mmCIF file of C-alpha atoms in Angstrom:
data_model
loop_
_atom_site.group_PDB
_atom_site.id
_atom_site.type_symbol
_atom_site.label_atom_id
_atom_site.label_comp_id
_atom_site.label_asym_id
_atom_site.label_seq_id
_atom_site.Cartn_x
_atom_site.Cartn_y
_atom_site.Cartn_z
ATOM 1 C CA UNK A 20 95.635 136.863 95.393
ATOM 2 C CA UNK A 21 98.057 136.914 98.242
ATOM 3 C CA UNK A 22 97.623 138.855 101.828
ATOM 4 C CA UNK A 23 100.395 139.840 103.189
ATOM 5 C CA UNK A 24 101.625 141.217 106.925
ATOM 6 C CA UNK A 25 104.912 143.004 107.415
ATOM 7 C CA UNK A 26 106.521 141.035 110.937
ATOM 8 C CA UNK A 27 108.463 144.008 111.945
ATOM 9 C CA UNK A 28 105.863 146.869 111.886
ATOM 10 C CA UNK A 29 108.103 149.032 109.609
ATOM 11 C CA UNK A 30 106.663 148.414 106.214
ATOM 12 C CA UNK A 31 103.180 147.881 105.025
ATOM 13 C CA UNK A 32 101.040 144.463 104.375
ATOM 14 C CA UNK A 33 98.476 144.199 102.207
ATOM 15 C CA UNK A 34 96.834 142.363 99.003
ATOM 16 C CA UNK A 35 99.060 141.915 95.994
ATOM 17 C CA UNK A 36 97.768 139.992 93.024
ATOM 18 C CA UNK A 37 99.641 138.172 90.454
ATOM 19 C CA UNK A 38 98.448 136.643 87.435
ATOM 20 C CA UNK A 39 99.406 133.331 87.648
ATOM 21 C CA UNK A 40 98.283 131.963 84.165
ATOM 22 C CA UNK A 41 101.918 130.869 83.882
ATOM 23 C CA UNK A 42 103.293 129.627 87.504
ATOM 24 C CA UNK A 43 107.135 129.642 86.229
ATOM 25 C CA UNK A 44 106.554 133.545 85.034
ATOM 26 C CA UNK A 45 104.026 135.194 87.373
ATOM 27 C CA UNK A 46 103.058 138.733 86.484
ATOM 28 C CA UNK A 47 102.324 140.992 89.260
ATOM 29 C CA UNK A 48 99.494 143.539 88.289
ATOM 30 C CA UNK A 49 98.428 145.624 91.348
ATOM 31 C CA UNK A 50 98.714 145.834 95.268
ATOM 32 C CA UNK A 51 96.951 147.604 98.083
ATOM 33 C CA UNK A 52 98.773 148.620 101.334
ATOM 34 C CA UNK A 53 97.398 148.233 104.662
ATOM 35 C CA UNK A 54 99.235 148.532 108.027
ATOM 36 C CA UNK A 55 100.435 145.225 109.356
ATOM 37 C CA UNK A 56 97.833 142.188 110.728
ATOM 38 C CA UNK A 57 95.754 141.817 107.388
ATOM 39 C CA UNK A 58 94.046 138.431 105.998
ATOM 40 C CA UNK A 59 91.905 137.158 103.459
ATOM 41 C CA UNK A 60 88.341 137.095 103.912
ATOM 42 C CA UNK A 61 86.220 136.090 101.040
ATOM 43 C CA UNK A 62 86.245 137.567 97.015
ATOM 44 C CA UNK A 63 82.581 138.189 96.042
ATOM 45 C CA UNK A 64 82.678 139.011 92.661
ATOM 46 C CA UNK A 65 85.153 141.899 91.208
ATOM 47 C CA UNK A 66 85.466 142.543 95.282
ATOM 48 C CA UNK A 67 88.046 141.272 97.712
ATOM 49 C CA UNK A 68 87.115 141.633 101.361
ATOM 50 C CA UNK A 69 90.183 142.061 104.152
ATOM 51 C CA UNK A 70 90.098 142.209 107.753
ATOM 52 C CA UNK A 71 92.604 143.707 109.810
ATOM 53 C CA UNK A 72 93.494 143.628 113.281
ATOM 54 C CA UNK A 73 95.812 146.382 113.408
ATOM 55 C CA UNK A 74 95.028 149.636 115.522
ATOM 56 C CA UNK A 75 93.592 152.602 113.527
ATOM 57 C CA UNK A 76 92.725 150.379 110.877
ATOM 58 C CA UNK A 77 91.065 147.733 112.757
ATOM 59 C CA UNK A 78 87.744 146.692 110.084
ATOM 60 C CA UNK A 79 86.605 145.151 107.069
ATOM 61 C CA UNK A 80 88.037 146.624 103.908
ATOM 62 C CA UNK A 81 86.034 146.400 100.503
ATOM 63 C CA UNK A 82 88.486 146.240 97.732
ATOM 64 C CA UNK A 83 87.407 146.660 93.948
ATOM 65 C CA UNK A 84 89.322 144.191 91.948
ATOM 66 C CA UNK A 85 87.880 144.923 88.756
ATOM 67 C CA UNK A 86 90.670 146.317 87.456
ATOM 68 C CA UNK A 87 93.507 143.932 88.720
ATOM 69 C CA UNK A 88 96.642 146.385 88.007
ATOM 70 C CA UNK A 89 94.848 149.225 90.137
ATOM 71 C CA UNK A 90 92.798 147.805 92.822
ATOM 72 C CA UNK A 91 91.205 150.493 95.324
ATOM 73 C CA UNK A 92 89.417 150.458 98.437
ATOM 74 C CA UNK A 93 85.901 151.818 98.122
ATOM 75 C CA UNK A 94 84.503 151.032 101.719
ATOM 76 C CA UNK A 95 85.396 150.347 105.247
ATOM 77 C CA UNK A 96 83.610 149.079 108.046
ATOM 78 C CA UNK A 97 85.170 149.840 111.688
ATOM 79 C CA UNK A 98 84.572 146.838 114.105
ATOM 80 C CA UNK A 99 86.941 146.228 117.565
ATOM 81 C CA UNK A 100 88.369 143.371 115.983
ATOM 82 C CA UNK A 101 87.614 139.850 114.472
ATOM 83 C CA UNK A 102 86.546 136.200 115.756
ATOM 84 C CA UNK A 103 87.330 133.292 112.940
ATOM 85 C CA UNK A 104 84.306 132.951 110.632
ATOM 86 C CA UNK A 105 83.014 134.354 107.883
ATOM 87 C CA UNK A 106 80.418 132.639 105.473
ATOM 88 C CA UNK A 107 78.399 134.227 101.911
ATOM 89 C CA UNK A 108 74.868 132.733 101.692
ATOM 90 C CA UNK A 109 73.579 133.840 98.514
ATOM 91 C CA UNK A 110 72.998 138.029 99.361
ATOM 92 C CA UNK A 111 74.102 137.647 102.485
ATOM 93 C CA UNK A 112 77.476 137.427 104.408
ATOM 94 C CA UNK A 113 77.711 136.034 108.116
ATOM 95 C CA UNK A 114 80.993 136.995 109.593
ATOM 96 C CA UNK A 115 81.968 136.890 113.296
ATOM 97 C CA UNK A 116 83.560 140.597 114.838
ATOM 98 C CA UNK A 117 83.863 142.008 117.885
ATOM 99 C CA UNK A 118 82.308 144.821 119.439
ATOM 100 C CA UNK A 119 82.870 146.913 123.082
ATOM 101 C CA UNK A 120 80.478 147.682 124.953
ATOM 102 C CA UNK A 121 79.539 147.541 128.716
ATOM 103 C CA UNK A 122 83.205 147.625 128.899
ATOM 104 C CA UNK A 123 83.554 144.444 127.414
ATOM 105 C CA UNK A 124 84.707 143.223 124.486
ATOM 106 C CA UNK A 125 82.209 141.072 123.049
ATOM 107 C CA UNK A 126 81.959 138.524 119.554
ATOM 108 C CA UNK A 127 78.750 138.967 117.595
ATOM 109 C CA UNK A 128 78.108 136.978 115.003
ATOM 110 C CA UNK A 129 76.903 140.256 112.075
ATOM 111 C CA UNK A 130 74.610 139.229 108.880
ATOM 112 C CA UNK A 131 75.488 141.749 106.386
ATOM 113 C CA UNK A 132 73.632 142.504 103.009
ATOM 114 C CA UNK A 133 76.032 142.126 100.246
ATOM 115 C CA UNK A 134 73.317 142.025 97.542
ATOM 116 C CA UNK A 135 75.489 145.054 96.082
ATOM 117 C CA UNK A 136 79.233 143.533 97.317
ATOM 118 C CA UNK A 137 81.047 146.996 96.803
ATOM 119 C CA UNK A 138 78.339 148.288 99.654
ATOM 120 C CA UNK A 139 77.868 145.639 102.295
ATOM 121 C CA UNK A 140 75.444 146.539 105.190
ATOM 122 C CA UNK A 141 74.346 145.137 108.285
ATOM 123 C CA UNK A 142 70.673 143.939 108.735
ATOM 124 C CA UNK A 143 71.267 142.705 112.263
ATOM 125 C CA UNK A 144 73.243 140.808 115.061
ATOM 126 C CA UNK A 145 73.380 138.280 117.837
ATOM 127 C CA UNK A 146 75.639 138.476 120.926
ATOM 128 C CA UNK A 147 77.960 135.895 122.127
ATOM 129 C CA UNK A 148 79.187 135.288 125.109
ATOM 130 C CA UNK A 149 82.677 133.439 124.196
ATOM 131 C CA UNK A 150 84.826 133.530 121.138
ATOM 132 C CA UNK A 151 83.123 132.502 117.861
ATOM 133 C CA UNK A 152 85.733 129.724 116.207
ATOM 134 C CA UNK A 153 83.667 128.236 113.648
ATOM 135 C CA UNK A 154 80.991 128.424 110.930
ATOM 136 C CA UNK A 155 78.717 126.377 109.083
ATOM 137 C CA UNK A 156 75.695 126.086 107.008
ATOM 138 C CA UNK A 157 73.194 123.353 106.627
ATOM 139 C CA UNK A 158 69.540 123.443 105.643
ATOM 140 C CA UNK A 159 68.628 126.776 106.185
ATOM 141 C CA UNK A 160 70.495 126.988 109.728
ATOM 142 C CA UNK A 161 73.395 128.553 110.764
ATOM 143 C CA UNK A 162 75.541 125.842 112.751
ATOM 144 C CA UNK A 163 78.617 128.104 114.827
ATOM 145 C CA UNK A 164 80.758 127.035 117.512
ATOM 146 C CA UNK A 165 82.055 128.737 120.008
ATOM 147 C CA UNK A 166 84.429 128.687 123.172
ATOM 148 C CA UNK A 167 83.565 130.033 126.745
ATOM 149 C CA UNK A 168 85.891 130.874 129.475
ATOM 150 C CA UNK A 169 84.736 127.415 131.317
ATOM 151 C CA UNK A 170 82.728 125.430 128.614
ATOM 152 C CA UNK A 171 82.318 125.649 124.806
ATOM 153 C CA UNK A 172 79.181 125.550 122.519
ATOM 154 C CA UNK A 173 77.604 124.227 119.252
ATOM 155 C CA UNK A 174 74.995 126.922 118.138
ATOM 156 C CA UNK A 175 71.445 126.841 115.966
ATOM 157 C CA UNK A 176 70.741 129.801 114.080
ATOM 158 C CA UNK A 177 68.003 130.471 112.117
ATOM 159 C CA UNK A 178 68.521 131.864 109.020
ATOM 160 C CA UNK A 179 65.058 131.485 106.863
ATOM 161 C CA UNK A 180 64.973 135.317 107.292
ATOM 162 C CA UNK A 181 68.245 135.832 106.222
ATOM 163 C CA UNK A 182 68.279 139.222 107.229
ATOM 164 C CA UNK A 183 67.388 138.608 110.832
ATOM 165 C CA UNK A 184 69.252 135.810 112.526
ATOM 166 C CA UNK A 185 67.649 134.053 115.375
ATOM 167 C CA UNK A 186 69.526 132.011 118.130
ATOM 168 C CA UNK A 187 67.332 128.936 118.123
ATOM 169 C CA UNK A 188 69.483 126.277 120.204
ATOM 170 C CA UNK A 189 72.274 125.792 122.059
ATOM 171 C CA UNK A 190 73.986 122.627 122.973
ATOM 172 C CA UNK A 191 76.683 122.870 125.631
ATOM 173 C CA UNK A 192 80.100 120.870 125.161
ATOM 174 C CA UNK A 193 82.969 120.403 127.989
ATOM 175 C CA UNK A 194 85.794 120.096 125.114
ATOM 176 C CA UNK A 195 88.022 123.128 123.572
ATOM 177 C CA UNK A 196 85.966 124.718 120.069
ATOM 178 C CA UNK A 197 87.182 124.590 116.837
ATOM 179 C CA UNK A 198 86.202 124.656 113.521
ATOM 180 C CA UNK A 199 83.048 123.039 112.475
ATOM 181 C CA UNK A 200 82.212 120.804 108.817
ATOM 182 C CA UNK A 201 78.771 119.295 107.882
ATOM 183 C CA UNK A 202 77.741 116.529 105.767
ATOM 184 C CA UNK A 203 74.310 115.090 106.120
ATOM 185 C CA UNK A 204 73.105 115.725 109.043
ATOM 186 C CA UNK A 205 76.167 115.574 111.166
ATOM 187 C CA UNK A 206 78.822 118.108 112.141
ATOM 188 C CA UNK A 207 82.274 117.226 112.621
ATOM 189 C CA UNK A 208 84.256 119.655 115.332
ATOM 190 C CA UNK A 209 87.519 119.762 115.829
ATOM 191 C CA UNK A 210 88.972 119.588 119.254
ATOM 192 C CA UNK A 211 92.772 120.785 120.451
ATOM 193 C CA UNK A 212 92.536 118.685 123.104
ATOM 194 C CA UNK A 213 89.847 115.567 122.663
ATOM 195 C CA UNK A 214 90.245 115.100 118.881
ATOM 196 C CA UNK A 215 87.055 115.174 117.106
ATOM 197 C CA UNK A 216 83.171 115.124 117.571
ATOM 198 C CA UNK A 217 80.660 114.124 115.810
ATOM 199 C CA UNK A 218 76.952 115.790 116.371
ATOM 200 C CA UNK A 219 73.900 114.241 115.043
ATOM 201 C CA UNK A 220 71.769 118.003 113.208
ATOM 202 C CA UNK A 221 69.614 116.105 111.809
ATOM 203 C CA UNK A 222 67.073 117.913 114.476
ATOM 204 C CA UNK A 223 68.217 121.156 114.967
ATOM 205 C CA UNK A 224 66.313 121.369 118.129
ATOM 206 C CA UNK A 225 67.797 118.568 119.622
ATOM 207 C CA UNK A 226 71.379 117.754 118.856
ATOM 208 C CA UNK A 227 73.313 114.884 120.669
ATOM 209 C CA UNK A 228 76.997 113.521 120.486
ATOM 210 C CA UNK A 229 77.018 110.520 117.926
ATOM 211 C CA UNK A 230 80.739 109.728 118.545
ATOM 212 C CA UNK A 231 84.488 111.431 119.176
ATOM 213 C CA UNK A 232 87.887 110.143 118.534
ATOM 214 C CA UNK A 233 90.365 110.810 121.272
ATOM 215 C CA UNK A 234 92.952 113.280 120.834
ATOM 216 C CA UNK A 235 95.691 112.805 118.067
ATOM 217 C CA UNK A 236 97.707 115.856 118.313
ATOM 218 C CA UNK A 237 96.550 119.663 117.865
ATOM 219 C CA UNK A 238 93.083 118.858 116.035
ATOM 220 C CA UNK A 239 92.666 122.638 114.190
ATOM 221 C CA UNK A 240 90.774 121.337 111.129
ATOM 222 C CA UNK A 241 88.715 118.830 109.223
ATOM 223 C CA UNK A 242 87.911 119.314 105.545
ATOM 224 C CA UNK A 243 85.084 117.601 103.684
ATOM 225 C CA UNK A 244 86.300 115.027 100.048
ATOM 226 C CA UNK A 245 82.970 113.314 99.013
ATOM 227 C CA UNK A 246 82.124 111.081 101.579
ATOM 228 C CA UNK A 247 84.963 111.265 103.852
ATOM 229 C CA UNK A 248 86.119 113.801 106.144
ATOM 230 C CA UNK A 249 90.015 114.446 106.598
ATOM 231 C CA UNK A 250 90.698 115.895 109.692
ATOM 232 C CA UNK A 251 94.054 117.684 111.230
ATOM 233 C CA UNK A 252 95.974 116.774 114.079
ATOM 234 C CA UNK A 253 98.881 113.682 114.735
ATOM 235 C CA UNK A 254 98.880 112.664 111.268
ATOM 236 C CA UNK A 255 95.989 113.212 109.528
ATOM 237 C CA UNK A 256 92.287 110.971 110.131
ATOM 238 C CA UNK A 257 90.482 110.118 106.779
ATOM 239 C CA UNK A 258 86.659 108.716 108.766
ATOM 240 C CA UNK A 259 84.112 106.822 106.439
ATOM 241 C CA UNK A 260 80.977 108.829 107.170
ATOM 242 C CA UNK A 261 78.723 106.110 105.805
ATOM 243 C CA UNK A 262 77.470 105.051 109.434
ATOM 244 C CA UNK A 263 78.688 108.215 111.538
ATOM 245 C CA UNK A 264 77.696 106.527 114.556
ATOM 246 C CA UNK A 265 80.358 103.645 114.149
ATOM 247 C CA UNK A 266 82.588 105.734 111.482
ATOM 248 C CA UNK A 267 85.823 103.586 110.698
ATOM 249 C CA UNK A 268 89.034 105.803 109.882
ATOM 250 C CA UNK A 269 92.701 105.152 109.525
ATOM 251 C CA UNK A 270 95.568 107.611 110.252
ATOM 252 C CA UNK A 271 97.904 108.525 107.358
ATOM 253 C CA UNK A 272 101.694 109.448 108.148
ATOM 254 C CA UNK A 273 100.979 109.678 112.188
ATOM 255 C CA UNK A 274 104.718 110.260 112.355
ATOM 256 C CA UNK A 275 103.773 114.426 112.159
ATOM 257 C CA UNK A 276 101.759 116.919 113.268
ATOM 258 C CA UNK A 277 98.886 118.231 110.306
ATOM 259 C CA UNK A 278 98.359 122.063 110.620
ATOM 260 C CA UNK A 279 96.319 123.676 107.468
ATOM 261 C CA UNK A 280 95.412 121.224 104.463
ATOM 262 C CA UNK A 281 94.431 122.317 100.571
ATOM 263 C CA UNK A 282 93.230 119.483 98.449
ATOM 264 C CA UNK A 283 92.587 119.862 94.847
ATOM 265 C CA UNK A 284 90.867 116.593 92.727
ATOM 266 C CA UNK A 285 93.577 113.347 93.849
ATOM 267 C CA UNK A 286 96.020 115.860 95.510
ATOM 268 C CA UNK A 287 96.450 117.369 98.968
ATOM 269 C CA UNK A 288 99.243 119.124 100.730
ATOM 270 C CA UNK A 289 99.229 119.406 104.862
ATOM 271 C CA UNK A 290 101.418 121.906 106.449
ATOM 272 C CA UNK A 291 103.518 119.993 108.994
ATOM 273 C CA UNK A 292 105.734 119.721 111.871
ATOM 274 C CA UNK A 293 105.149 122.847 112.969
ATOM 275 C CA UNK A 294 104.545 124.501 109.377
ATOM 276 C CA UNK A 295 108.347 123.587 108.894
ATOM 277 C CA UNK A 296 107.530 121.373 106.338
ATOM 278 C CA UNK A 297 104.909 120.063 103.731
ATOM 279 C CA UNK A 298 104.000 116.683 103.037
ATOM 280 C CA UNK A 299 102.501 115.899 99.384
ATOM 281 C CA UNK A 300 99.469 113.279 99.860
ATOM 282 C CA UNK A 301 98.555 111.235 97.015
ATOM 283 C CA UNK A 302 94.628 110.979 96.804
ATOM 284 C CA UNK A 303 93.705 109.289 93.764
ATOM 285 C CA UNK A 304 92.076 106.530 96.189
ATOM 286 C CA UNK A 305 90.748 109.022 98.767
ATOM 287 C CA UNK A 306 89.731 106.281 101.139
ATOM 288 C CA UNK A 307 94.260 104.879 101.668
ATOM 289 C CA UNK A 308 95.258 108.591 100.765
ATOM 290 C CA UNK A 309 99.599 108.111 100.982
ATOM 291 C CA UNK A 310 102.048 110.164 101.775
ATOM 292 C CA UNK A 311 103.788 110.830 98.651
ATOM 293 C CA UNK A 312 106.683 112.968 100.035
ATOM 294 C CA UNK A 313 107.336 115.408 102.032
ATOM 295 C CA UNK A 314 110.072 118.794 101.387
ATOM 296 C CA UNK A 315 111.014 120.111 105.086
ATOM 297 C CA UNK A 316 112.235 123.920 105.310
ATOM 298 C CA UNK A 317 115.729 124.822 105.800
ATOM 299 C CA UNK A 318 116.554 122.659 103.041
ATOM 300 C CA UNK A 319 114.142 123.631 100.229
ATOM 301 C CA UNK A 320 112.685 126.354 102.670
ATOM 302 C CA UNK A 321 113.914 128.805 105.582
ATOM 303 C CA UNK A 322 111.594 129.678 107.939
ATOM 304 C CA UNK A 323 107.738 128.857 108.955
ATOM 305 C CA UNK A 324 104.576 128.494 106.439
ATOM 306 C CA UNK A 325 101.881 130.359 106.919
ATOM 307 C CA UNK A 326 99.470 128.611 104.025
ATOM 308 C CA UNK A 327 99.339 126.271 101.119
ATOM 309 C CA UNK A 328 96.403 126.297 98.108
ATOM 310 C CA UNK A 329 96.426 123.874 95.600
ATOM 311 C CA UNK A 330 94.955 123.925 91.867
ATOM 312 C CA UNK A 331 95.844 122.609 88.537
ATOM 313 C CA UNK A 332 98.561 120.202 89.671
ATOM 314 C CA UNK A 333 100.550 123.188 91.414
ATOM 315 C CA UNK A 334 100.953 124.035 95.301
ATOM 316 C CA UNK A 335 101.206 127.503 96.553
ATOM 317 C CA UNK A 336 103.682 127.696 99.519
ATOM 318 C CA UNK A 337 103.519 131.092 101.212
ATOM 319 C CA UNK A 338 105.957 131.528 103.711
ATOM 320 C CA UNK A 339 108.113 135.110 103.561
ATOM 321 C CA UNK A 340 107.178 134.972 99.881
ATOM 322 C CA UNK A 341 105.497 132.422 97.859
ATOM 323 C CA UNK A 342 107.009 129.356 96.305
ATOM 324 C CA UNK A 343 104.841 127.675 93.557
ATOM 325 C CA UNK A 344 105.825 123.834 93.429
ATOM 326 C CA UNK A 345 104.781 121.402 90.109
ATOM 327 C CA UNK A 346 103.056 118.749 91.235
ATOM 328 C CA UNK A 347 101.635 116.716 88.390
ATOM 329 C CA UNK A 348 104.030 113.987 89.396
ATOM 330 C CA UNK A 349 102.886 114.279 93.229
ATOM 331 C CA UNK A 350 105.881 112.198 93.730
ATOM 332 C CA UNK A 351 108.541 114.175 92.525
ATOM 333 C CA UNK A 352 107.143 117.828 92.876
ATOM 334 C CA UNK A 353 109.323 120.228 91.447
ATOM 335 C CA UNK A 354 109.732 123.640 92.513
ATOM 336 C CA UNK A 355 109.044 126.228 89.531
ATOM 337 C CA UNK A 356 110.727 129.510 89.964
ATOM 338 C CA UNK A 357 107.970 132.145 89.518
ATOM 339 C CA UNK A 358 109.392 135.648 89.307
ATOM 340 C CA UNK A 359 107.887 136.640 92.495
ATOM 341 C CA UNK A 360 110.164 139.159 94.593
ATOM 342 C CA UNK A 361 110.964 137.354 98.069
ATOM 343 C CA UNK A 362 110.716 140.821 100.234
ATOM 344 C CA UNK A 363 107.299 140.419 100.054
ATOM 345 C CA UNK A 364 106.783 140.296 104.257
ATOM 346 C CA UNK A 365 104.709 137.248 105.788
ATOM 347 C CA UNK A 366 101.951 136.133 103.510
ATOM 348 C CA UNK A 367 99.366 134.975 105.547
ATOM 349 C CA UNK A 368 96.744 133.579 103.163
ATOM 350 C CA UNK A 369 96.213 133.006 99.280
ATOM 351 C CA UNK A 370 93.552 132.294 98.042
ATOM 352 C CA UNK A 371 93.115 131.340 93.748
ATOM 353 C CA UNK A 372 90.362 133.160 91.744
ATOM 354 C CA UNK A 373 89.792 132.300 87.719
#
């Protein structure tokens, strides 16, 4: 499944899907146009749901996938725009919109009953006062960070009704917000400017700072492999979580900047330098992960990346159309040609299903 925007406003973006059973002869089997700032949300069963940004169609589309060669939208809710986060618990979906109101423009964090996916509905809401930039789940709370015009949060919500979220804490942070990953007990947020923190959950009621690393570059993500958490920024940080309040880590390939990361069993791929290149990370000992190699654009690429997925040994590269690259030797990836048209406009996020 592959989103696509159109960067000069002329044509139309949307969702085209390609079966990809064979990566050197993809298929493609059906598309649906939207205007121009689409992106990938989340695929909950035979339904695909898009946000767009774009005036007139600014909302959440509902897109039947059932039948892959003729998708169709079947609903559409209007919001005043989106805030990064979106997260299916079970019948429910938590996604972060925007709404005006008191002449503001304000993110609200929307639960949404998606018990029937083609017919999602909202059971309630909770106002924010800065821009929701993460999202998180652990033991029946709702963990969601946000930045402020002058000071940035880490949030408790209450979820047991999952209908009704409650604000139930709020611990207040002097750093810039990012995204937000748990693993027992602790939640690991990025920082552009600091690096990383680490927040001991464990009481809900009562979270405290168990450590941060200072910055290392643009820190935009951190992804969770088993007991380790591989975070974004000058290089990439792989921290031992086994004591988080002494965690060791070591830096792999420090030498460039880590942007959006895919990992799939021993293999990872990090968009770099910009997203002008991609470096291949060997992972079959995910505690010395090494840089395998890396393929920089404008000599097996022109122009910027916008995403990388990996599964079964090949990497998605979508850029102005979508490379697929073989990398069972992670060493020596090969690029497969797939079939795929390159007019395609910017594709902004794929995502694999099946």
């Amino acid at each position: 499944y592959l989103v696509t925007e159109d960067p000069n406003g002329s044509l139309a973006g949307g969702l085209f899907i390609f079966d990809i059973t064979r990566p050197d002869d993809a298929v493609r089997l059906g598309s649906w146009t939207v205007s121009r700032n689409a992106a990938l949300v989340e695929k909950i069963g035979n339904f695909i749901y898009i946000i767009d940004d774009q005036p007139f169609t600014k909302g959440l589309h509902v897109i039947d996938v059932t039948n892959p060669n003729a998708p169709r939208r079947i609903k559409f809710w209007e919001t005043d725009g989106f805030d990064r986060g979106l997260l299916v618990i079970g019948d429910y979906a938590y996604i972060a919109a925007r709404r005006v109101f008191d002449r503001r423009v304000h993110s609200m964090l929307f639960a949404l009953d998606v018990s029937d996916p083609s017919r999602p509905a909202v059971t309630d809401s909770i106002t924010w006062d800065g821009e929701i930039t993460g999202l998180a789940e652990f033991n029946d709370y709702l963990y969601v960070s946000d930045q402020g015009s002058h000071e940035s949060h880490l949030n408790t919500v209450d979820i047991f009704d999952s209908a009704h979220p409650v604000l139930a804490e709020t611990y207040d942070r002097n750093y810039t917000s990012g995204q937000v990953a748990i693993r027992e007990g602790m939640a690991y947020l990025t920082d552009a400017d600091i690096g990383l923190h680490i927040v001991d959950i464990s009481d809900p009621f009562d979270m405290d700072e168990a450590e941060n690393f200072e910055r290392v570059g643009s820190n935009t993500s951190a992804i969770v492999n088993g007991d380790l958490i591989y975070s974004s920024g000058s290089g990439f940080r792989v921290i031992h979580t086994e004591n988080p309040f002494q965690p060791e880590f070591t830096i792999i390939d420090q030498g460039m900047e880590y942007r959006g990361m895919s990992i799939s069993g021993d293999k990872l791929c990090g968009l770099t330098n910009n997203y002008y290149s991609v470096g291949f990370v060997d992972c079959s000992d995910p505690e010395q992960p090494e840089l395998a190699r890396r393929l920089s654009f404008g000599g097996d690429w022109s122009g910027q990346a916008h995403d990388v997925a990996v599964g079964d040994d090949v990497a998605y590269v979508a850029f102005e159309g979508l490379e697929n690259w073989d990398i069972s030797d992670i060493e020596n990836p090969v690029k497969i040609d797939n079939g795929m048209p390159e007019n395609l406009g910017f594709i902004t996020e794929t995502a694999l299903a099946g």
